[in-house]
PDB file of C-alpha atoms in Angstrom:
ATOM      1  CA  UNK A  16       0.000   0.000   0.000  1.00  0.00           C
ATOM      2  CA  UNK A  17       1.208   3.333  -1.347  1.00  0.00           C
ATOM      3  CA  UNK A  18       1.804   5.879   1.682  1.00  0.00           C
ATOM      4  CA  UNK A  19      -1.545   8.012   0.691  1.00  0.00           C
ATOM      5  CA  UNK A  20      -3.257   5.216   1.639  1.00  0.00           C
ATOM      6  CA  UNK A  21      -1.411   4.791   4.604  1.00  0.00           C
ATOM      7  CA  UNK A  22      -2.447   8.240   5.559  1.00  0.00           C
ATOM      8  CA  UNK A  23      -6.053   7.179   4.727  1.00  0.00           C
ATOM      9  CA  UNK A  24      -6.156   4.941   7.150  1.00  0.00           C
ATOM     10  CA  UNK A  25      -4.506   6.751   9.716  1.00  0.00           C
ATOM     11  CA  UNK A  26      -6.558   9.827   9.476  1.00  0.00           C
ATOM     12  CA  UNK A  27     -10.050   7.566   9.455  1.00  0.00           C
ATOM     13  CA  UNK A  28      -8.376   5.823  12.703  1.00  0.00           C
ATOM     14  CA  UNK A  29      -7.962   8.978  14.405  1.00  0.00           C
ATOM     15  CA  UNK A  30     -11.431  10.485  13.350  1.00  0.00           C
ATOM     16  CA  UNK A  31     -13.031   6.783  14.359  1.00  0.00           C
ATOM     17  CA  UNK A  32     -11.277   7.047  17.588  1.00  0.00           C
ATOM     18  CA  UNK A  33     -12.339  10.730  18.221  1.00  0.00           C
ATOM     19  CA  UNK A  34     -15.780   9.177  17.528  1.00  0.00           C
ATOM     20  CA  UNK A  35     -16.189   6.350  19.387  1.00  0.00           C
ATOM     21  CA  UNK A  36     -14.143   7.101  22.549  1.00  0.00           C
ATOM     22  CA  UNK A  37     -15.509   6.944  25.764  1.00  0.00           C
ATOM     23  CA  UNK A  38     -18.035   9.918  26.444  1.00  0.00           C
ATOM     24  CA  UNK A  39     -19.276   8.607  30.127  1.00  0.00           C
ATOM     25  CA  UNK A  40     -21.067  10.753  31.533  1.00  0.00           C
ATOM     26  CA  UNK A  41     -21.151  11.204  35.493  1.00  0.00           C
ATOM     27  CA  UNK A  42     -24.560   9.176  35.037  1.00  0.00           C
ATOM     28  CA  UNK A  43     -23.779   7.325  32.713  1.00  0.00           C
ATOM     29  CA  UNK A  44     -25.173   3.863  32.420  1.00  0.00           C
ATOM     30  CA  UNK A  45     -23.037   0.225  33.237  1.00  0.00           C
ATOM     31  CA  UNK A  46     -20.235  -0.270  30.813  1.00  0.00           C
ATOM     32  CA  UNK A  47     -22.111  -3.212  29.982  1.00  0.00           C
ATOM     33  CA  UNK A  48     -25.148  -1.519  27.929  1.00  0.00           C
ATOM     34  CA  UNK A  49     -23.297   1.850  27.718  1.00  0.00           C
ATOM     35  CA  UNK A  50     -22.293   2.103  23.517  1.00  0.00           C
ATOM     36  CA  UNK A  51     -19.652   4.643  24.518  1.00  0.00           C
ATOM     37  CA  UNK A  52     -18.153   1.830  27.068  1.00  0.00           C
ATOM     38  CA  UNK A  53     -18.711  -1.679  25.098  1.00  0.00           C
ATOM     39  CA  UNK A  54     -15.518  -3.553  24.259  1.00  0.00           C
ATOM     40  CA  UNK A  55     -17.651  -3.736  20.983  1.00  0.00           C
ATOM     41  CA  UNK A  56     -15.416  -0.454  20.343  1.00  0.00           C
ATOM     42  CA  UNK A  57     -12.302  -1.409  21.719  1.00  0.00           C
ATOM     43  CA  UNK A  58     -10.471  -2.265  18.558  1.00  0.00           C
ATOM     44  CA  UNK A  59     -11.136   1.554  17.428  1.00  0.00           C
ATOM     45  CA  UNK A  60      -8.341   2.532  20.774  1.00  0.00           C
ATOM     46  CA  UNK A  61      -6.350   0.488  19.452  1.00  0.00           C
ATOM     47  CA  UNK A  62      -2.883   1.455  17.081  1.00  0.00           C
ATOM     48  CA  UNK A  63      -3.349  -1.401  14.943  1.00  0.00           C
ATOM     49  CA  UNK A  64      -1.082  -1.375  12.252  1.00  0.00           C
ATOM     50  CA  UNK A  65      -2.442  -3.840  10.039  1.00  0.00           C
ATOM     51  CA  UNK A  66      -5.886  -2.890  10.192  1.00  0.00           C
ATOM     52  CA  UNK A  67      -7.233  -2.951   7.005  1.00  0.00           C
ATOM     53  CA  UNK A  68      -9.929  -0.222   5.673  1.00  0.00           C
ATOM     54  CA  UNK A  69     -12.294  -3.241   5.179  1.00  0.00           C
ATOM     55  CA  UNK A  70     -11.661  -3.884   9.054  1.00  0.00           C
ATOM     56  CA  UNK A  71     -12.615  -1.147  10.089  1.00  0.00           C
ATOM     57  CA  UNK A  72     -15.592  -0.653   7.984  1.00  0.00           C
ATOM     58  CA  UNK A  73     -16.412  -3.956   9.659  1.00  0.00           C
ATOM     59  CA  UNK A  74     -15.909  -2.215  12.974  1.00  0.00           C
ATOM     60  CA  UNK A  75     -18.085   1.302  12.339  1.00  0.00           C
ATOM     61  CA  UNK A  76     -20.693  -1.090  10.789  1.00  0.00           C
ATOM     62  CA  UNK A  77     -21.148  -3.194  13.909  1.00  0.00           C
ATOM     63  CA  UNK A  78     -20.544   0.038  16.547  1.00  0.00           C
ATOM     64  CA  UNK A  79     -23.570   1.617  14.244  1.00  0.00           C
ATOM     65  CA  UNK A  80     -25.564  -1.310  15.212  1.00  0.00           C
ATOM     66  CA  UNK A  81     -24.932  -1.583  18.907  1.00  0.00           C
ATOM     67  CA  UNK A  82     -26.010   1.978  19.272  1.00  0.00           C
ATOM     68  CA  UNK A  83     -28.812   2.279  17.068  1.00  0.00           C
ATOM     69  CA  UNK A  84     -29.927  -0.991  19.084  1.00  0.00           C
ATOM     70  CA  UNK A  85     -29.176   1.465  22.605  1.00  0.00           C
ATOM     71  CA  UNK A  86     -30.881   4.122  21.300  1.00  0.00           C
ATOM     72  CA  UNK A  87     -34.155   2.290  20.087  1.00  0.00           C
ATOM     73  CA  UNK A  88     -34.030   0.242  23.819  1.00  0.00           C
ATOM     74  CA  UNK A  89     -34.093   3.499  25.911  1.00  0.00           C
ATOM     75  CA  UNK A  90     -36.150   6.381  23.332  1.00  0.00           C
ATOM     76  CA  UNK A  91     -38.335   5.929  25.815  1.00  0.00           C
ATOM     77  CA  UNK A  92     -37.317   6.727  28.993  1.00  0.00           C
ATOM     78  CA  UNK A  93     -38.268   9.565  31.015  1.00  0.00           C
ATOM     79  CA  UNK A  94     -35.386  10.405  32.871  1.00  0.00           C
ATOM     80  CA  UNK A  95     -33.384  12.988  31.464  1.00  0.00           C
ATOM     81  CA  UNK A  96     -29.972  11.632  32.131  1.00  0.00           C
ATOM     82  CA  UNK A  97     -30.961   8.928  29.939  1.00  0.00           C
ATOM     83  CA  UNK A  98     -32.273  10.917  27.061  1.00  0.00           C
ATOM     84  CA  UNK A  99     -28.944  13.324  27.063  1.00  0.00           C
ATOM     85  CA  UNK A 100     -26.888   9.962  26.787  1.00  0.00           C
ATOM     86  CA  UNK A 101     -29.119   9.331  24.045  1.00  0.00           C
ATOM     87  CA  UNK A 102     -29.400  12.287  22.064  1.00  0.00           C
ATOM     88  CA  UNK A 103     -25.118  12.134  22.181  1.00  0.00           C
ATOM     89  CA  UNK A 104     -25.428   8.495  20.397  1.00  0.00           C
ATOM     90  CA  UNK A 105     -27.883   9.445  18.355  1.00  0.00           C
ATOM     91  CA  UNK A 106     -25.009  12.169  17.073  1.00  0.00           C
ATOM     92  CA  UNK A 107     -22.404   9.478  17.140  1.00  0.00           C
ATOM     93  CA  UNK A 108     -24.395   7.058  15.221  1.00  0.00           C
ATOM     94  CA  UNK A 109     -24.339   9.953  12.524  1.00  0.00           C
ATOM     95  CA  UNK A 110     -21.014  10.919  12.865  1.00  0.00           C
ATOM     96  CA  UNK A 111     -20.197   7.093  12.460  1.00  0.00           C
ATOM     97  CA  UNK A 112     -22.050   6.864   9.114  1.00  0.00           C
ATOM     98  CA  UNK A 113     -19.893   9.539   7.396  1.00  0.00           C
ATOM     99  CA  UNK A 114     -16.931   7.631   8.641  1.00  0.00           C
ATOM    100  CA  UNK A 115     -18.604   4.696   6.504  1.00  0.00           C
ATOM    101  CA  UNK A 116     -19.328   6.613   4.054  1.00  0.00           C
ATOM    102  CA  UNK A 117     -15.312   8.047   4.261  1.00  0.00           C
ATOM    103  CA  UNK A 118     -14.130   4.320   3.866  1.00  0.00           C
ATOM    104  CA  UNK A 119     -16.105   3.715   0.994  1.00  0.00           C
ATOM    105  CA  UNK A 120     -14.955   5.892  -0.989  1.00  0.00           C
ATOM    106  CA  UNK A 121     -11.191   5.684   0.061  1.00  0.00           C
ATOM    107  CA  UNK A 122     -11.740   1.935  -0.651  1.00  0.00           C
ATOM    108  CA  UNK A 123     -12.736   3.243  -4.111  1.00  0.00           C
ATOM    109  CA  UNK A 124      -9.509   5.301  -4.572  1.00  0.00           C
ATOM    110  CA  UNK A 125      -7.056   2.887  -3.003  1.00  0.00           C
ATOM    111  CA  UNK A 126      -8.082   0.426  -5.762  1.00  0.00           C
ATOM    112  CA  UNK A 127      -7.621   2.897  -8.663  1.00  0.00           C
ATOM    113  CA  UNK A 128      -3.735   3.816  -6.751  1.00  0.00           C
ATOM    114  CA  UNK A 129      -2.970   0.179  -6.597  1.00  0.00           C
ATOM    115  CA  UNK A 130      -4.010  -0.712 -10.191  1.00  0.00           C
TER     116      UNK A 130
END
């Protein structure tokens, strides 16, 4: 891989990390159901080398998921510490999807550079 795509990947690391990382809040829920806290995300704090961009798409995909999944699970709560948590996912879960969108294309354009 040609070092532009090396930078690829290393700038949609750091903007995946930025993402994902841990947002607890002082009420925040268990690490268990928390998005921000699951070990779903783990791989994202990680400087993994030979992560490819198909990897992490992998990764964003399934961290999409989880949270969408939180989200729908607590929409309806009442308490407001719950719905702040959730209106920050919400923006994560969008934040994520131009991430996707990000590899996508770069997948696109690391083809053409290789060929």
């Amino acid at each position: 891989m040609g070092t532009l795509g090396k930078q690829t990947i290393h700038s949609h690391r750091r903007l995946a990390r930025a993402v994902i990382g841990c947002s607890r809040e002082a009420q925040c829920l268990s690490e268990a159901t928390c998005p921000a806290c699951s070990p779903l995300e783990q791989p994202f704090l990680l400087e993994d080398e030979n992560m490819t961009i198909g990897e992490m798409k992998e990764l964003v995909n399934r961290a999409i998921s989880t949270q969408r999944q939180f989200v729908e699970s607590m929409e309806d709560s009442n308490n407001p510490a719950t719905m702040s948590l959730v209106v920050k996912i919400k923006g994560k879960v969008e934040a994520l999807k131009a991430v996707e969108d990000a590899l996508y294309n770069d997948r696109i354009l690391l083809r053409l550079i290789s060929h």
